Coordinates of C-alpha atoms in Angstrom, one line a residue:
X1 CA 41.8 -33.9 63.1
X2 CA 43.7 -33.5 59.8
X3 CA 46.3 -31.4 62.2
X4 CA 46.6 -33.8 64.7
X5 CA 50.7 -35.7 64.4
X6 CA 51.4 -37.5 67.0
X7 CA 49.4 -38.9 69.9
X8 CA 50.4 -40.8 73.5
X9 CA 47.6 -42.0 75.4
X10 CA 47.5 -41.8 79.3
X11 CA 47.2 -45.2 80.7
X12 CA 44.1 -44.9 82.2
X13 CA 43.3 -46.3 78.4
X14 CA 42.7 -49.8 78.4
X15 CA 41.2 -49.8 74.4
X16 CA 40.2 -47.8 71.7
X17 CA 37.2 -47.6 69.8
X18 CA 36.4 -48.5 65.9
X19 CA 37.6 -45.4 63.4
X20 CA 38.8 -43.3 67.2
X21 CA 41.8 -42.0 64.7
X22 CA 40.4 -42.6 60.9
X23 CA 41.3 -39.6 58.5
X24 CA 44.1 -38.4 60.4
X25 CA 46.1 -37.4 57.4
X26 CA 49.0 -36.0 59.3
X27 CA 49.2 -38.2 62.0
X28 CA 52.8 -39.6 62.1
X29 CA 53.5 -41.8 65.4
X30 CA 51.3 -43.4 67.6
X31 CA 52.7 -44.1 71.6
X32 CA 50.5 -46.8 74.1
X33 CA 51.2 -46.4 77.4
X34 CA 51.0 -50.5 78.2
X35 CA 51.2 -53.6 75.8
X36 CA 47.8 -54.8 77.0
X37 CA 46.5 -53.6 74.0
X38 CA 45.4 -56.5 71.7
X39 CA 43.4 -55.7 69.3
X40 CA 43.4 -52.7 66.8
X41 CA 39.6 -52.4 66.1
X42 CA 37.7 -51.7 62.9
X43 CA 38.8 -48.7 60.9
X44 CA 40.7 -47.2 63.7
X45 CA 43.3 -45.5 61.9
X46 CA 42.0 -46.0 58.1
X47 CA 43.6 -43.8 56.0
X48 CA 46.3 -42.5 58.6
X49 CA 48.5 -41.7 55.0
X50 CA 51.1 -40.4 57.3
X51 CA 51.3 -43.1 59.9
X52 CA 54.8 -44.3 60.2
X53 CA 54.4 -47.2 62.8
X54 CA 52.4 -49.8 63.6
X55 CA 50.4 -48.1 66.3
X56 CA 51.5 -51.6 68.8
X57 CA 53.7 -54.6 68.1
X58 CA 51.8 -56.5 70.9
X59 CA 48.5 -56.3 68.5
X60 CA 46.9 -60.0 68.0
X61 CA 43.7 -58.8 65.9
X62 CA 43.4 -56.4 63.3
X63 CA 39.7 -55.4 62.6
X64 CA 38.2 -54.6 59.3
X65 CA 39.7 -52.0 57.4
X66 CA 42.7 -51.5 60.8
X67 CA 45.0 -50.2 58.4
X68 CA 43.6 -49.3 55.2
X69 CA 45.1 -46.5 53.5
X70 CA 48.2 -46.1 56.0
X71 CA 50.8 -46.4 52.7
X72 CA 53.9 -45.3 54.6
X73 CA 54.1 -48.5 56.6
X74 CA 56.3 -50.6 54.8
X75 CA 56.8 -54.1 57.3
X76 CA 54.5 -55.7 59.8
X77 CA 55.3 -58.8 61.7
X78 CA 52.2 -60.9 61.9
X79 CA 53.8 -63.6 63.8
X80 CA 51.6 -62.9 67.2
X81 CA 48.5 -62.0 65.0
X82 CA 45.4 -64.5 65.0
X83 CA 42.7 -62.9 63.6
X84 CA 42.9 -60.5 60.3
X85 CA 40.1 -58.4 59.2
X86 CA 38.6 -57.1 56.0
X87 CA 41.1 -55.0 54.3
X88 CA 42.5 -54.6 56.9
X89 CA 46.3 -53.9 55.4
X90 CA 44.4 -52.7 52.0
X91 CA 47.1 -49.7 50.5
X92 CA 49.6 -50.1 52.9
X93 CA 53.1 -49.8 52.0
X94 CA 54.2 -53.2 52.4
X95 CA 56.6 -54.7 49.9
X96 CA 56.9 -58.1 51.3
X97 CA 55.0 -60.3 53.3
X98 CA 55.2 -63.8 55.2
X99 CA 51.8 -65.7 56.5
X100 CA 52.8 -67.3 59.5
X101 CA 51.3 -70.8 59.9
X102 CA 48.5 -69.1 62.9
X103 CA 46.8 -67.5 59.8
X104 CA 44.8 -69.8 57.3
X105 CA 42.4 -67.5 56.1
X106 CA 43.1 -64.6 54.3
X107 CA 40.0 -62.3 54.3
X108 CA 38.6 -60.0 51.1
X109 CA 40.1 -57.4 50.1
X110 CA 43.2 -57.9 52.9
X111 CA 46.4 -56.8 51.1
X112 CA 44.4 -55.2 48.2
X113 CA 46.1 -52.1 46.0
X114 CA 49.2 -52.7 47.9
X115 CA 50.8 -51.5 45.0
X116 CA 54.8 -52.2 45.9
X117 CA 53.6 -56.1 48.2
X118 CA 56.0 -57.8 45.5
X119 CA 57.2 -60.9 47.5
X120 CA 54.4 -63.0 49.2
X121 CA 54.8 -66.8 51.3
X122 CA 51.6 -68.2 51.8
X123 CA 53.0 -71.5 53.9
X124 CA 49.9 -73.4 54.9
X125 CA 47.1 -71.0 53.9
X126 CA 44.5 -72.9 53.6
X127 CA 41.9 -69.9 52.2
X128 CA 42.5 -66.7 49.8
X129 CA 39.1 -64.6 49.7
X130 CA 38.4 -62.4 46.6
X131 CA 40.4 -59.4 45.6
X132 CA 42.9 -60.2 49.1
X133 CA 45.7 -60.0 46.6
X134 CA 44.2 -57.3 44.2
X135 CA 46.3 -55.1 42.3
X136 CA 49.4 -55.7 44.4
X137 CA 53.1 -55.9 42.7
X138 CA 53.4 -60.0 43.5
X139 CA 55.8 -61.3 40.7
X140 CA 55.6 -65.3 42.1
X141 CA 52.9 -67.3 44.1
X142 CA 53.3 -70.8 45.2
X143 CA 50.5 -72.3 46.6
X144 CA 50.4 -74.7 49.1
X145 CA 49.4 -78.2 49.2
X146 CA 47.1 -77.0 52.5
X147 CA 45.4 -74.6 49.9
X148 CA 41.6 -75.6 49.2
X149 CA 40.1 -72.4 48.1
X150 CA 41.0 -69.6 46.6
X151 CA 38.2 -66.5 45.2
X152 CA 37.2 -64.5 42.5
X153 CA 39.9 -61.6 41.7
X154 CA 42.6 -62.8 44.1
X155 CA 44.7 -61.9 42.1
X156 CA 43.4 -59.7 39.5
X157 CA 45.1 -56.6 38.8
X158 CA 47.9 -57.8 39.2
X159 CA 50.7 -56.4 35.8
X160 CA 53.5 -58.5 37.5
X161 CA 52.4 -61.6 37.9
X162 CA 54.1 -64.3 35.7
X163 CA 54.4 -67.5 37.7
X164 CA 51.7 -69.3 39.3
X165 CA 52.9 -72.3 41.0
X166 CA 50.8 -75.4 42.2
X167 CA 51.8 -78.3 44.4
X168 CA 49.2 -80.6 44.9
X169 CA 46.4 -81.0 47.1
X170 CA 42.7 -80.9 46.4
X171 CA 41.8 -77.3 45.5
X172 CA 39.1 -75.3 44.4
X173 CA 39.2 -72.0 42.3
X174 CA 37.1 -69.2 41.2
X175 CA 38.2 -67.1 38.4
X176 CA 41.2 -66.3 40.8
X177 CA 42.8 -63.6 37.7
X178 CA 39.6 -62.0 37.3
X179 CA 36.7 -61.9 35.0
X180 CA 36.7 -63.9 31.9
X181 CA 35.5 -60.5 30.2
X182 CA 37.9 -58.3 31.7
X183 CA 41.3 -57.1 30.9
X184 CA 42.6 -57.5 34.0
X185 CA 45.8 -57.1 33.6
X186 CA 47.3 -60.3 35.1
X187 CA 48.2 -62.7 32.4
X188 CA 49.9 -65.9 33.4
X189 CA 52.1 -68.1 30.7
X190 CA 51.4 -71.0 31.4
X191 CA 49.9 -73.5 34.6
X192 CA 51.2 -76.9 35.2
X193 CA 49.0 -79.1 37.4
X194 CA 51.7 -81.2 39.6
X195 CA 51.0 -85.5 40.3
X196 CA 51.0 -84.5 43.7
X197 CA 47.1 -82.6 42.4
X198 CA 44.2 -84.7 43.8
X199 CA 41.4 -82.4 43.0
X200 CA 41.3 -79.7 40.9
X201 CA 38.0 -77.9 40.1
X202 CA 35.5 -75.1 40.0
X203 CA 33.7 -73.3 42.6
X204 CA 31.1 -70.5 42.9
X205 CA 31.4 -68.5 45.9
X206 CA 28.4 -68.1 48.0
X207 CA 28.0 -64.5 47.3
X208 CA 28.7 -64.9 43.1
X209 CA 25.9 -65.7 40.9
X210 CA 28.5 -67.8 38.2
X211 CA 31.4 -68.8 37.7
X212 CA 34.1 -68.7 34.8
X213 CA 36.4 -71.3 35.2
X214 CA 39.0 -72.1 37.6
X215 CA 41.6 -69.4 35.9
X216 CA 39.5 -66.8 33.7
X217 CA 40.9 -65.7 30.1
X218 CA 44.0 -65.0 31.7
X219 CA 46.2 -68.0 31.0
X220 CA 48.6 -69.2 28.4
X221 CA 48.7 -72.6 28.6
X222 CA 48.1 -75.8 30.6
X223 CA 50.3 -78.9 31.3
X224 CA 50.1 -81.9 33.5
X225 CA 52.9 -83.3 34.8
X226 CA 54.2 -86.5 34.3
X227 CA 52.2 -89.1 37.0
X228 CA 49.2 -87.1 36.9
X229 CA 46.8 -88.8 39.0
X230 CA 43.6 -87.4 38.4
X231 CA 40.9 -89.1 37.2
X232 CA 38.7 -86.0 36.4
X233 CA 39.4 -82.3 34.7
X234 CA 37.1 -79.5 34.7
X235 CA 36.7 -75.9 35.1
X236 CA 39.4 -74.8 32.5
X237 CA 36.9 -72.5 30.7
X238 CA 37.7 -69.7 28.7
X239 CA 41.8 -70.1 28.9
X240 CA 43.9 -68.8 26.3
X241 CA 44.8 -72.6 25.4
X242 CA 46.1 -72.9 21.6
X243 CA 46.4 -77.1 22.3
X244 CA 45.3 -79.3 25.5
X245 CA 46.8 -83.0 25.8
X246 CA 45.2 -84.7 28.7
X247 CA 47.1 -87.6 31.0
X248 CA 46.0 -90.8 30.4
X249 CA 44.9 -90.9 34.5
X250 CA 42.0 -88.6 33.0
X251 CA 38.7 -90.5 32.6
X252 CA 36.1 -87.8 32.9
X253 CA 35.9 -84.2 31.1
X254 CA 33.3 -82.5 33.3
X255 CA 30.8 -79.8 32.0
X256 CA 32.5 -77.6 30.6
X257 CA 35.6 -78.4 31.4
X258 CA 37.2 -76.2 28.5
X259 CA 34.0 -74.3 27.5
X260 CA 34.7 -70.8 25.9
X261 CA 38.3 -71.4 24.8
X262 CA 38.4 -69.5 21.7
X263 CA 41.8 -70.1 20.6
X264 CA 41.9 -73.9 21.5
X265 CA 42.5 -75.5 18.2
X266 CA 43.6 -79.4 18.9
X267 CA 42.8 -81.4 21.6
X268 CA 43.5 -85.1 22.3
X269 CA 41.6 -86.8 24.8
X270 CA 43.6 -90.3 25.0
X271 CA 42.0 -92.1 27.8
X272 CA 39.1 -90.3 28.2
X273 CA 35.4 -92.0 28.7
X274 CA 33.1 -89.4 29.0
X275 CA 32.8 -85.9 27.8
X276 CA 30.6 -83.8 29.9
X277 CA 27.7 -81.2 29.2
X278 CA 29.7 -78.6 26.9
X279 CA 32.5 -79.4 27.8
X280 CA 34.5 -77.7 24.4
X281 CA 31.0 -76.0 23.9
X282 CA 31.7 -72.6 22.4
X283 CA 35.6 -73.7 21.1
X284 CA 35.4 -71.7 18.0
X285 CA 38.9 -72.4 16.5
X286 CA 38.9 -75.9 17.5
X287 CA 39.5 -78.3 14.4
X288 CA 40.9 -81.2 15.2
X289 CA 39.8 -84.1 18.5
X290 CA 41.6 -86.8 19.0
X291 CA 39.2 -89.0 20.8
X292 CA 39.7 -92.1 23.2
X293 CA 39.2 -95.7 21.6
X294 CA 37.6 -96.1 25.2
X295 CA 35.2 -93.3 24.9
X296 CA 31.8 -93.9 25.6
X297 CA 29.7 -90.7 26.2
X298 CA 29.8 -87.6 24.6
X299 CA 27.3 -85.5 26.7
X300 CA 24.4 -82.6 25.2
X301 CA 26.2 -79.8 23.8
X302 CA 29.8 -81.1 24.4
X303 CA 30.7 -79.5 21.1
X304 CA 28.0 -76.7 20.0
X305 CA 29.1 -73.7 18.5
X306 CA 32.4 -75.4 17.6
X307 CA 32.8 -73.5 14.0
X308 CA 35.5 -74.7 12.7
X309 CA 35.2 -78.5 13.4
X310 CA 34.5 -79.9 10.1
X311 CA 35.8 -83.5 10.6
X312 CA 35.1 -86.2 13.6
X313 CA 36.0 -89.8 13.9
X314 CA 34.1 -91.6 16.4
X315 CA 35.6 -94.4 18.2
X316 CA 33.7 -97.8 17.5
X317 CA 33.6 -97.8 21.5
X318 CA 30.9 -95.0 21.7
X319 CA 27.2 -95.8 23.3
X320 CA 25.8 -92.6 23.9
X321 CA 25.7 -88.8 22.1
X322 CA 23.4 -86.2 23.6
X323 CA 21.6 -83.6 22.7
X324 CA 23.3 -81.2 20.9
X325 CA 25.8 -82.7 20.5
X326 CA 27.5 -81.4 17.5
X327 CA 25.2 -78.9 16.8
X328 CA 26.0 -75.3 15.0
X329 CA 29.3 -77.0 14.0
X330 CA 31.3 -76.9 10.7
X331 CA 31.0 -80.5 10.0
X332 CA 30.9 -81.8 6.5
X333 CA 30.6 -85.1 7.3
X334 CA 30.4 -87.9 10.2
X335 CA 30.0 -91.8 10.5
X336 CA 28.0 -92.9 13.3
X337 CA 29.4 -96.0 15.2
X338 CA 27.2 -99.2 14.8
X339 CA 28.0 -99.2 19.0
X340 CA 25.9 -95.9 19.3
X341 CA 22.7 -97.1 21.3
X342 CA 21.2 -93.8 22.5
X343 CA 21.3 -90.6 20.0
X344 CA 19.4 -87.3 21.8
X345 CA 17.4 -85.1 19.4
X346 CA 18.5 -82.1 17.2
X347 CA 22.4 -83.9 17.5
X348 CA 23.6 -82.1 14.0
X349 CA 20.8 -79.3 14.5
X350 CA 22.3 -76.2 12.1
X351 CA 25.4 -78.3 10.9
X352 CA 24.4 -76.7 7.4
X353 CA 27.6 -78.6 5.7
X354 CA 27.0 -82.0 6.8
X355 CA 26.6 -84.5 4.3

């Protein structure tokens, strides 16, 4: 009932059922008459605008979509909660919120349009679904070292997002500040990947078709910290990147590691050995490479579509070019290494300036 305000249950209630009190717009406070009630069940006071209380403090489950839409509760204390739903705190009034250590996975869509959640501690969250973090007011995320995946859209949406800090681990990431084609409106400065980083890569979530890089568009730039320790890089597609200097720890670029950064412009490579499948494929600003004097492969397509790369010298090191290579480039010219054992086909296909 949109009338109904306030409700105490007899105690001859031992549960309620899924959406019992969804689209109560007027329903204020919420009385049990026992705190053996442990579960709030799906959708059973979505939308509750007026709701001023969690409905019991005792609760160790929220279902899908619990509270969705109750925006005048401002606090929750999930310290005895174990299991968190589907949106289940979407639009809620929170502004802050701490993840106590009993909660690794954070579930789609949980804190989504919480649009004053400005202050978030993940401690040893170990899994960020898409959109959980959508369009909320978050200024500062730090993400812990127990951290292996986060989704697409985590944190999309999200105007006041400036810092993005990583500590090491071996994590995966989806285009975690939203489509590479959107304007999103999350724009971090710059990432820096800490020596404590292991693995750092690209994943597609098993309901996404593709993925665009670990980041999206949305980012700056990108730094690795002094003692860098990993041997490969990929998955920095479509960044923002004016210049990328990799650590020498770096051996392997993987497809397309930078693929579709169309402002990157200079790039040195130092100890890298291969260069992956299109790995700076699609790089239309980029003009100068500083290769590796170790560098043996430069995979099919690793460079295609890069427009404004007129000039390449090859390290006397290199055994192998693919496919592609350098194709639809701006080069005017190129020396081919005497070391060069295996050359795929159409290499300089529609490099109309070569010489």
């Amino acid at each position: 009932s949109s009338q109904l305000e306030s409700v105490s249950l007899p105690s001859s209630f031992t549960e309620i059922g899924e959406g019992m009190f969804a689209g109560c717009i007027s329903l204020k406070r919420v009385s049990f008459p026992s705190d053996e009630y442990k579960s709030i069940p799906a959708s059973a006071f979505k939308n509750c605008s007026q709701l001023e209380n969690i409905p019991y403090e005792n609760a160790e489950s929220l279902g899908d979509y619990a509270l969705s839409g109750c925006s005048q509760i401002t606090a929750i204390d999930l310290s005895n909660i174990t299991s968190l739903g589907k949106y289940a705190l979407e639009k809620t009034g929170l502004t802050s919120i701490s993840i106590p250590d009993n909660i690794t996975d954070l579930q789609e869509g949980l804190f989504r349009q919480c649009s004053s959640l400005s202050e978030v501690d993940l401690n040893s969250v170990v899994r960020i679904r898409k959109e959980a973090f959508f369009g909320t007011a978050v200024k500062s995320i730090t993400v812990p070292s127990t951290m292996e995946k986060i989704s697409r859209d985590a944190f999309a949406s999200c105007t006041d997002l400036k810092e993005f800090v990583l500590t090491g681990g071996n994590l995966g990431l989806n285009q975690i500040f939203g489509y590479v084609s959107d304007n999103t409106g999350t724009y971090i400065p710059k990432i820096v990947i800490p020596k404590e980083m292991t693995s750092i890569s690209t994943f597609v979530d098993d309901d996404d078709t593709s993925s665009g890089g670990m980041f999206g568009s949305h980012v700056g730039s990108l730094e690795f910290e002094d003692g860098c320790q990993l041997s490969s890089f990929g998955g920095a597609g479509y960044m923002e990147i004016v210049s990328i200097e990799l650590p020498e720890s770096i051996k392997v670029l993987e497809e397309g590691a930078f693929r579709g950064c169309k402002k990157l412009r200079t790039v040195a490579l130092k100890s890298v050995e291969t260069i992956g499948a299109s790995a700076f494929a699609s790089c239309a600003m980029l003009e100068n490479v500083d290769f590796s004097s170790s560098l043996i492969t430069i995979d099919e397509s690793a460079f295609a579509y890069c427009s404004a790369l007129k000039k390449v010298e090859l390290p006397s090191a290199l055994s192998n070019i693919g496919t592609s290579a350098f194709s639809n480039t701006g080069l005017q010219s190129i020396t081919i290494p005497s070391s060069v054992v295996s050359m795929g086909e159409r290499v300089f296909d529609g490099c109309s300036e070569i010489e």
